[in-house]
Short mmCIF file of C-alpha atoms in Angstrom, two decimals:
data_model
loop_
_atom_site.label_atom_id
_atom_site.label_comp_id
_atom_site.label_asym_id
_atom_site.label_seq_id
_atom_site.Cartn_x
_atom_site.Cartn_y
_atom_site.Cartn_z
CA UNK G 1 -2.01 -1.35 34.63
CA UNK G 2 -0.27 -2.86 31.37
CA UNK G 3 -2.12 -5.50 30.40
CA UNK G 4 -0.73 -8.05 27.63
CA UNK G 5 -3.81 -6.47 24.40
CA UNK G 6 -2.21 -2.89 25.62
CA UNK G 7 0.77 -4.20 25.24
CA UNK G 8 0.44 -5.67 21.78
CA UNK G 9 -1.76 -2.79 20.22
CA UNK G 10 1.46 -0.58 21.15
CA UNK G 11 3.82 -2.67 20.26
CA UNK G 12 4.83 -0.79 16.87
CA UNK G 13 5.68 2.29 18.89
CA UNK G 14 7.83 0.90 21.75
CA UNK G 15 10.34 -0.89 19.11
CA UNK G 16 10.51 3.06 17.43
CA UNK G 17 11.36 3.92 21.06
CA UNK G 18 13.64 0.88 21.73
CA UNK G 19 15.53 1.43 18.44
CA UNK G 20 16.31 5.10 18.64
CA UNK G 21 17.70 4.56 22.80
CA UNK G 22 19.57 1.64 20.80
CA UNK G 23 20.92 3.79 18.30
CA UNK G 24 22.14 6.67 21.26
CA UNK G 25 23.35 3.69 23.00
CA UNK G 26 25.42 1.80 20.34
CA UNK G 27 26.99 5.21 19.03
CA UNK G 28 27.79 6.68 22.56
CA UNK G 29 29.29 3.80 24.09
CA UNK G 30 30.56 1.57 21.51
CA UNK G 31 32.34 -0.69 23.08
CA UNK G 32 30.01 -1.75 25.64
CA UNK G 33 27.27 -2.06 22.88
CA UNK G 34 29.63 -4.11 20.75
CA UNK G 35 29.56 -7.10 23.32
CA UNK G 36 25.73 -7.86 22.37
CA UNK G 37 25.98 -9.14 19.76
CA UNK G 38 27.31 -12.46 21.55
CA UNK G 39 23.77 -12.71 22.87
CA UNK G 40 21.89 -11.89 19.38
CA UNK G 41 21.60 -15.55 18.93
CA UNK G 42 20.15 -16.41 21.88
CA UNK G 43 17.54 -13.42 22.51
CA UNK G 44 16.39 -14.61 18.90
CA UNK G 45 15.94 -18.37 19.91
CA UNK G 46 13.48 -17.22 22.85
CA UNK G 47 11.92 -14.84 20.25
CA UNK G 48 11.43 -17.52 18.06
CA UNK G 49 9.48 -20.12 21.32
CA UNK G 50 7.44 -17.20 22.08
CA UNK G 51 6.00 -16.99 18.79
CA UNK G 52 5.90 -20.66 17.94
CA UNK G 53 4.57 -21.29 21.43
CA UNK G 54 1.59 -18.99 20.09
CA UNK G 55 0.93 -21.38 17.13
CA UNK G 56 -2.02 -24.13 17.59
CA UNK G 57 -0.41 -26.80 16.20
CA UNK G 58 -3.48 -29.14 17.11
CA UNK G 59 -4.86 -26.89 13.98
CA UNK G 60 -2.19 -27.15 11.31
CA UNK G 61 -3.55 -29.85 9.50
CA UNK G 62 -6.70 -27.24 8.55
CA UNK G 63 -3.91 -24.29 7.71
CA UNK G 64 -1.95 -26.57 5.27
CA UNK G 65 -5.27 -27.10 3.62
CA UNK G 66 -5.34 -24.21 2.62
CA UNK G 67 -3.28 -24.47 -0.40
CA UNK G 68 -3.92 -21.74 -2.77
CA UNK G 69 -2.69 -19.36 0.26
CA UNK G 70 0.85 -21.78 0.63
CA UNK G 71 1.12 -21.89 -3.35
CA UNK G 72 0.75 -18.09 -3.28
CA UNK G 73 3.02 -17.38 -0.54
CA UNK G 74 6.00 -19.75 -1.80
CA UNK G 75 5.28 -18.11 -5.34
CA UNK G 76 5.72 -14.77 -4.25
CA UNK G 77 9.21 -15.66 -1.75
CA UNK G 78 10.72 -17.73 -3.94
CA UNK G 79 10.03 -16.70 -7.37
CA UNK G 80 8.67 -12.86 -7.65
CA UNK G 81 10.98 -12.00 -4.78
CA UNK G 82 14.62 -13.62 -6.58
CA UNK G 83 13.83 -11.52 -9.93
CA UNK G 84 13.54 -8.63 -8.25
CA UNK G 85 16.37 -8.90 -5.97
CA UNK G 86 18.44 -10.07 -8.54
CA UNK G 87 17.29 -6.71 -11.03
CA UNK G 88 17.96 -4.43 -8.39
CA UNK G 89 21.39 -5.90 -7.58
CA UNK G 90 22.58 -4.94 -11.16
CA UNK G 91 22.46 -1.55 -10.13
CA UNK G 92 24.93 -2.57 -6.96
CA UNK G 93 28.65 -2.37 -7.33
CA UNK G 94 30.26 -5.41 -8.19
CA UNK G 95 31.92 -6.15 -4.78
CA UNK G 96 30.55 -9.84 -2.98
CA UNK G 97 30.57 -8.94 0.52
CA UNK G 98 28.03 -5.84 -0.28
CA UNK G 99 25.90 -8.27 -2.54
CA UNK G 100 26.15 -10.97 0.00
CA UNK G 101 24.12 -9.41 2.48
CA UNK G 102 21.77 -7.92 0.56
CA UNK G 103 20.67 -11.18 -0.98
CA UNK G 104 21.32 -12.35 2.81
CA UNK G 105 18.34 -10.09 3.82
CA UNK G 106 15.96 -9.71 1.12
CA UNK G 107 16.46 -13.34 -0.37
CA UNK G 108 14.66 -14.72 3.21
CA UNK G 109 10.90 -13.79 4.22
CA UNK G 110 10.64 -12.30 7.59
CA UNK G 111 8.88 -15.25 10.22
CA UNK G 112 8.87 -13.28 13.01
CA UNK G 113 7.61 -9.26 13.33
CA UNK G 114 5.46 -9.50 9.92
CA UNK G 115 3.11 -10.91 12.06
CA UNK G 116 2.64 -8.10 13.93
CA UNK G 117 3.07 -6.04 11.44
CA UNK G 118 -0.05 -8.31 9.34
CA UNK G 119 -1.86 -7.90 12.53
CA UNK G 120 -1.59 -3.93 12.30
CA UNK G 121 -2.49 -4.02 8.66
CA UNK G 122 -5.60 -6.05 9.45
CA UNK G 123 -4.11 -8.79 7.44
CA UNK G 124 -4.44 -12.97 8.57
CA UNK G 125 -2.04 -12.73 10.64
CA UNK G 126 -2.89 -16.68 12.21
CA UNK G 127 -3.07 -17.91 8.48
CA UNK G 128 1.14 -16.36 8.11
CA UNK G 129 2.26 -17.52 11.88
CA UNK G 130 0.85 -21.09 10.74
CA UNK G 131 3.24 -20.97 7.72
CA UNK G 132 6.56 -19.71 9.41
CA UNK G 133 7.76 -23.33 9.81
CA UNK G 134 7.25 -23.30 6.23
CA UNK G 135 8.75 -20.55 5.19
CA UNK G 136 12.00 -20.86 7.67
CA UNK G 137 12.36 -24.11 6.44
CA UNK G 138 12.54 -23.38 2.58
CA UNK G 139 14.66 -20.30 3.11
CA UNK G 140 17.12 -22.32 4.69
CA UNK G 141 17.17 -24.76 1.78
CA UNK G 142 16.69 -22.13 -0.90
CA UNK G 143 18.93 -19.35 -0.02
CA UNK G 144 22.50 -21.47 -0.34
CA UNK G 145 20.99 -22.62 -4.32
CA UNK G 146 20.32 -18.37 -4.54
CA UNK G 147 23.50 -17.49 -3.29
CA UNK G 148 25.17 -20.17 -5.79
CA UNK G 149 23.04 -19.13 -8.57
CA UNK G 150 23.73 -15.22 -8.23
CA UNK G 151 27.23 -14.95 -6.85
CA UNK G 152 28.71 -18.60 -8.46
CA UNK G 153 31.89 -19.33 -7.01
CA UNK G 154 32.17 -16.46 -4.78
CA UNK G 155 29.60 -17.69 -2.56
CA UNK G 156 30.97 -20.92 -2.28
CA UNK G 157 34.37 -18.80 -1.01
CA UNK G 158 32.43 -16.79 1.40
CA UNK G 159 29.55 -18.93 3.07
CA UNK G 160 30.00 -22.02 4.72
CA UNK G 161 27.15 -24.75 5.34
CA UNK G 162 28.09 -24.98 9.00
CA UNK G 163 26.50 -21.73 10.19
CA UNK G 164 23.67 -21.99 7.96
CA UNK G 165 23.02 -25.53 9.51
CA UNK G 166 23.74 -23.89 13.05
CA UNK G 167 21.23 -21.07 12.73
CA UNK G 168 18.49 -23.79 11.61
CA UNK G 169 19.03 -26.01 14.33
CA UNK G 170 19.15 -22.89 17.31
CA UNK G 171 16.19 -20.96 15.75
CA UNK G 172 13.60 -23.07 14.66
CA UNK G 173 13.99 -26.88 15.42
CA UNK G 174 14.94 -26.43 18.98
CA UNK G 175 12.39 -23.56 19.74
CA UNK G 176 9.99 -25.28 18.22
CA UNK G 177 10.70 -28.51 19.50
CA UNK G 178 9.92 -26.85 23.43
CA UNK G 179 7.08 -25.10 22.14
CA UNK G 180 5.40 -28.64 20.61
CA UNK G 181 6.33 -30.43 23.60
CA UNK G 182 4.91 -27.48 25.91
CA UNK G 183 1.47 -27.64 24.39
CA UNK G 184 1.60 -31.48 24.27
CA UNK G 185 2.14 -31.09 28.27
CA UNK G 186 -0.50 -28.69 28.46
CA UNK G 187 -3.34 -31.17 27.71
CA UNK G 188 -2.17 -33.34 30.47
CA UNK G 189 -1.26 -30.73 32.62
CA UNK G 190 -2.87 -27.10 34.15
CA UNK G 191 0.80 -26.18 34.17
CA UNK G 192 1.32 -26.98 30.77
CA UNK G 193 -1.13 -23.94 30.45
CA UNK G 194 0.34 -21.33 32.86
CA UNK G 195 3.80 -21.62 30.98
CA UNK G 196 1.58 -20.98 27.15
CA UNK G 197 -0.37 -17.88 29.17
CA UNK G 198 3.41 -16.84 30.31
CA UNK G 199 4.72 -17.00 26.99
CA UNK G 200 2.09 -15.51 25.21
CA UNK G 201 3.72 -12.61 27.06
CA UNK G 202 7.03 -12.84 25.40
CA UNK G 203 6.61 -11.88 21.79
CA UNK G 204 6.85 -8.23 22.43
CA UNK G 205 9.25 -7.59 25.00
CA UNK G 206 11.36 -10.10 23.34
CA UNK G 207 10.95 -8.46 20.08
CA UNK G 208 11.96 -5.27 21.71
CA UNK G 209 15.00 -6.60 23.20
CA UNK G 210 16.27 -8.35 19.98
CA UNK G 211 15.84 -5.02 18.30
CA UNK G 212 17.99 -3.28 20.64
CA UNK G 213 20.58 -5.95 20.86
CA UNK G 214 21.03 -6.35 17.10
CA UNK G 215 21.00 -2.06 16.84
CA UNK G 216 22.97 -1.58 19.89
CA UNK G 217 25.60 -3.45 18.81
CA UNK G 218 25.84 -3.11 15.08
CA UNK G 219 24.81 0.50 14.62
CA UNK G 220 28.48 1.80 15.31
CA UNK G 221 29.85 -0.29 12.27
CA UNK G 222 27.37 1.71 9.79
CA UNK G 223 29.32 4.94 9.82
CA UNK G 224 32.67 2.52 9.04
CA UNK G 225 30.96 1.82 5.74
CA UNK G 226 28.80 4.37 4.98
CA UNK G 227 29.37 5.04 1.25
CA UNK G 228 28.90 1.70 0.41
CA UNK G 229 25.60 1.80 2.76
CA UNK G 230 24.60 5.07 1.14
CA UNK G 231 24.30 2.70 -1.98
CA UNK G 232 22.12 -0.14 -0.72
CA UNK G 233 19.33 2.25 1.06
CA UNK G 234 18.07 3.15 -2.08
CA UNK G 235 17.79 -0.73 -3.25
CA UNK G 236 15.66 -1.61 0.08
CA UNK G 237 13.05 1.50 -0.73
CA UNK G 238 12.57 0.32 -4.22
CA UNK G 239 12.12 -3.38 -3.21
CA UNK G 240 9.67 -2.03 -0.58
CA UNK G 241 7.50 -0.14 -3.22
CA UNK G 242 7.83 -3.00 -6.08
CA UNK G 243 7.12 -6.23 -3.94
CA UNK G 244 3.50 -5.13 -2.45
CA UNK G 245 2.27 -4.31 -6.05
CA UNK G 246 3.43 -7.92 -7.21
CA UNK G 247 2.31 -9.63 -4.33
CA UNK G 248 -1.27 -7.86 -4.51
CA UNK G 249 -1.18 -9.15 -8.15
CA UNK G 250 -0.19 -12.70 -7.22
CA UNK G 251 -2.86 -12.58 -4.44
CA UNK G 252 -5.49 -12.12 -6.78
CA UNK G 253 -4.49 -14.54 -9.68
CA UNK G 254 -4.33 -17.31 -6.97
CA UNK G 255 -8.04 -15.67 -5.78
CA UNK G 256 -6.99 -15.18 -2.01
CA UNK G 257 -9.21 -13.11 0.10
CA UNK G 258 -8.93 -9.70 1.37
CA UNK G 259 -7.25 -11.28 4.76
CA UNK G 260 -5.12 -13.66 3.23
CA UNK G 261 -4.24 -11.07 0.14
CA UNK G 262 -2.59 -8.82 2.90
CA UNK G 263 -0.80 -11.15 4.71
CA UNK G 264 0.88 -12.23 1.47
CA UNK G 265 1.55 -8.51 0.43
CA UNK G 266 3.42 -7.95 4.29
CA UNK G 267 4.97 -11.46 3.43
CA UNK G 268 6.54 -10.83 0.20
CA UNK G 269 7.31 -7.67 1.17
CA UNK G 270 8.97 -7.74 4.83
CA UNK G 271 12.82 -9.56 4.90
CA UNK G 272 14.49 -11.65 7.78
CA UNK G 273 16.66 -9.46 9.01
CA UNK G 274 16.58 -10.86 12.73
CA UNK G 275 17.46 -14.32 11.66
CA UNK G 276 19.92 -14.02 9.13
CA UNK G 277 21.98 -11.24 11.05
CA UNK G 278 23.61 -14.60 13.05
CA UNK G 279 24.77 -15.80 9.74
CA UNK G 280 26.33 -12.43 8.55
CA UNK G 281 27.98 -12.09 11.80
CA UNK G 282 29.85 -16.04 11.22
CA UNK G 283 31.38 -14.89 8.56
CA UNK G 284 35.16 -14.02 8.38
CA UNK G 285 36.18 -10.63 10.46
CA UNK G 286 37.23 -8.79 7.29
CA UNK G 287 33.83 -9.14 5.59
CA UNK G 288 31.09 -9.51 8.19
CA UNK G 289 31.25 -5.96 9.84
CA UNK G 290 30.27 -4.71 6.10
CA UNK G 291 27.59 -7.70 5.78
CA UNK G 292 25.95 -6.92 9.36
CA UNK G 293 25.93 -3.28 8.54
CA UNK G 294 23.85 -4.09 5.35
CA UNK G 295 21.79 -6.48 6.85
CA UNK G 296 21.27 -3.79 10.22
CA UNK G 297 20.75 -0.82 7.65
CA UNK G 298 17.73 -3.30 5.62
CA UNK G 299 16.22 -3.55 9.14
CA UNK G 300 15.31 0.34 10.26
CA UNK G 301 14.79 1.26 6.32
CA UNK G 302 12.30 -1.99 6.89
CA UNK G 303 10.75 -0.85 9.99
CA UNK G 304 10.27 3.20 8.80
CA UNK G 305 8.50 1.15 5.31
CA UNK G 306 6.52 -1.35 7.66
CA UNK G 307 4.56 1.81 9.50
CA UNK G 308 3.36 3.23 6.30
CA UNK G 309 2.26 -0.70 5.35
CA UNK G 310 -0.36 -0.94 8.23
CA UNK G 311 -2.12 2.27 6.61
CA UNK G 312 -1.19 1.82 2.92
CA UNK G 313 -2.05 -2.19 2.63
CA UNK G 314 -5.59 -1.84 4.00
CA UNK G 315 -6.82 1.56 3.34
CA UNK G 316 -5.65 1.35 -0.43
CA UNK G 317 -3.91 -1.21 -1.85
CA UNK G 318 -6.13 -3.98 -0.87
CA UNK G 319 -9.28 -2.64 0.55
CA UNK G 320 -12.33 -4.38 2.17
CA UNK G 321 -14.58 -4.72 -0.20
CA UNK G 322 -18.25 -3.12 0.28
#
């Protein structure tokens, strides 16, 4: 019988599963695959509810307090994370739509599998989910000021507020919105609290089906531009190995424990592929098969570097201390 801790202590291998049967999928029939991505958007929205729904926003108030964890976190996304980006860019080929999705992807912290991911690497997982308002929130704000700052004019050319504005609205306020007003109804209500215990179901299967939605349909236009994604693979390992040593530093200047510490190292270290992937795929037709094939190629080199996280973060680079 699957039962929903089953499910979530095996979660890591089923999306290996689901995104190699993507893969086969997307590259043997194409053109069916390419019709998914119309639904990317949407699967993400109801990935998004299942995860907020998870949040206990009665208990906000006592995660905001902690403010040495926030400082640390917003230090480590929006200033350790932009210098290193914009180092490793310099050794990218001066050609916008390449550089536009990699800042797309690696400018904006992940807010929805890290948490599993934290949760694998015995990292406070609670204390990040608590924050992804946060973080969603100031990536939206931040990124178009990053995107101006390291492409100028260029950005302004390619990017348009609408989309940006669109994404926010579908894939946090609304989500969130039903997942508020769904805990608000279930303290007046016993069916308030069958639809959280239904949703707490969601997170994985939805994950799942995201992942094989976004691959499915996007892995077909990776072969199209392969020797500029040949480029940009080695970029995504080195920002894997810098950003964990950074964010362990950060983690102890700002004096974070060994729970917190993690979950800023898988944090600073794990991109928002899922969410930004809408945005790359709004742009123009001539650029946005390149810019999705970045952003999809930043996602499995993500997901092969995530697996040797949940050993390296706690067994070595951050170890319970004795």
């Amino acid at each position: 019988m699957i039962t929903r801790e089953k499910l979530e202590n095996n979660q890591v291998w089923l999306y290996v599963v689901v995104l190699a049967i993507a893969a086969g999928f997307g590259l043997i029939v194409p053109d069916v695959a390419g019709q998914f991505d119309r639904t990317i958007s949407v699967v993400i929205a109801v990935l998004m509810y299942s995860m907020f729904s998870q949040i206990p926003f009665t208990s906000l108030k006592e995660s905001f307090a902690n403010r040495r964890f926030i400082l640390a976190l917003l230090a480590v996304n929006y200033i350790a994370v932009p210098i290193v980006v914009w180092i490793l860019s310099k050794l990218l080929p001066e050609y916008p739509p390449l550089l536009l999705g990699v800042y797309l992807v690696l400018l904006t912290p992940c807010i929805d599998y890290v948490i599993v991911f934290t949760s694998l690497g015995r990292g406070n997982e609670k204390l990040l989910l608590m924050a992804t308002p946060i973080l969603f929130v100031t990536q939206m704000l931040l990124l178009p000021l990053y995107l101006w700052l390291f492409m100028g004019r260029e950005a302004v050319g390619i990017v348009e507020l609408g989309p940006f504005l669109e994404a926010f609205v579908g894939l946090i306020v609304i989500p969130l919105g039903i997942a508020i007003a769904i805990q608000l109804f279930a303290k007046k209500a016993s069916a308030g609290n069958r639809i959280l215990n239904l949703s707490a179901w969601l997170p994985v299967p939805f994950m799942a089906l995201t992942l094989f939605v976004i691959v499915a349909s996007q892995i077909g236009k990776l072969s199209t531009h392969m020797n500029l994604i040949i480029k940009v693979i080695p970029i995504y390992i080195a920002f894997m190995m810098i950003m964990p040593m950074i964010s362990r530093f950060i983690a102890k200047w700002f004096k974070l424990d060994i729970g917190s510490g993690r979950a800023l190292i898988f944090s600073g270290s794990i991109r928002n592929s899922l969410v930004v992937l809408p945005l790359a795929l709004s742009l123009s037709d001539d650029i946005s098969t390149l810019v999705a094939a970045v952003i999809v190629t930043q996602t499995i080199v993500e997901l092969a570097g995530s697996l040797i996280y949940i050993r390296l973060v706690p067994h070595l680079l951050l170890r319970q201390k004795i």
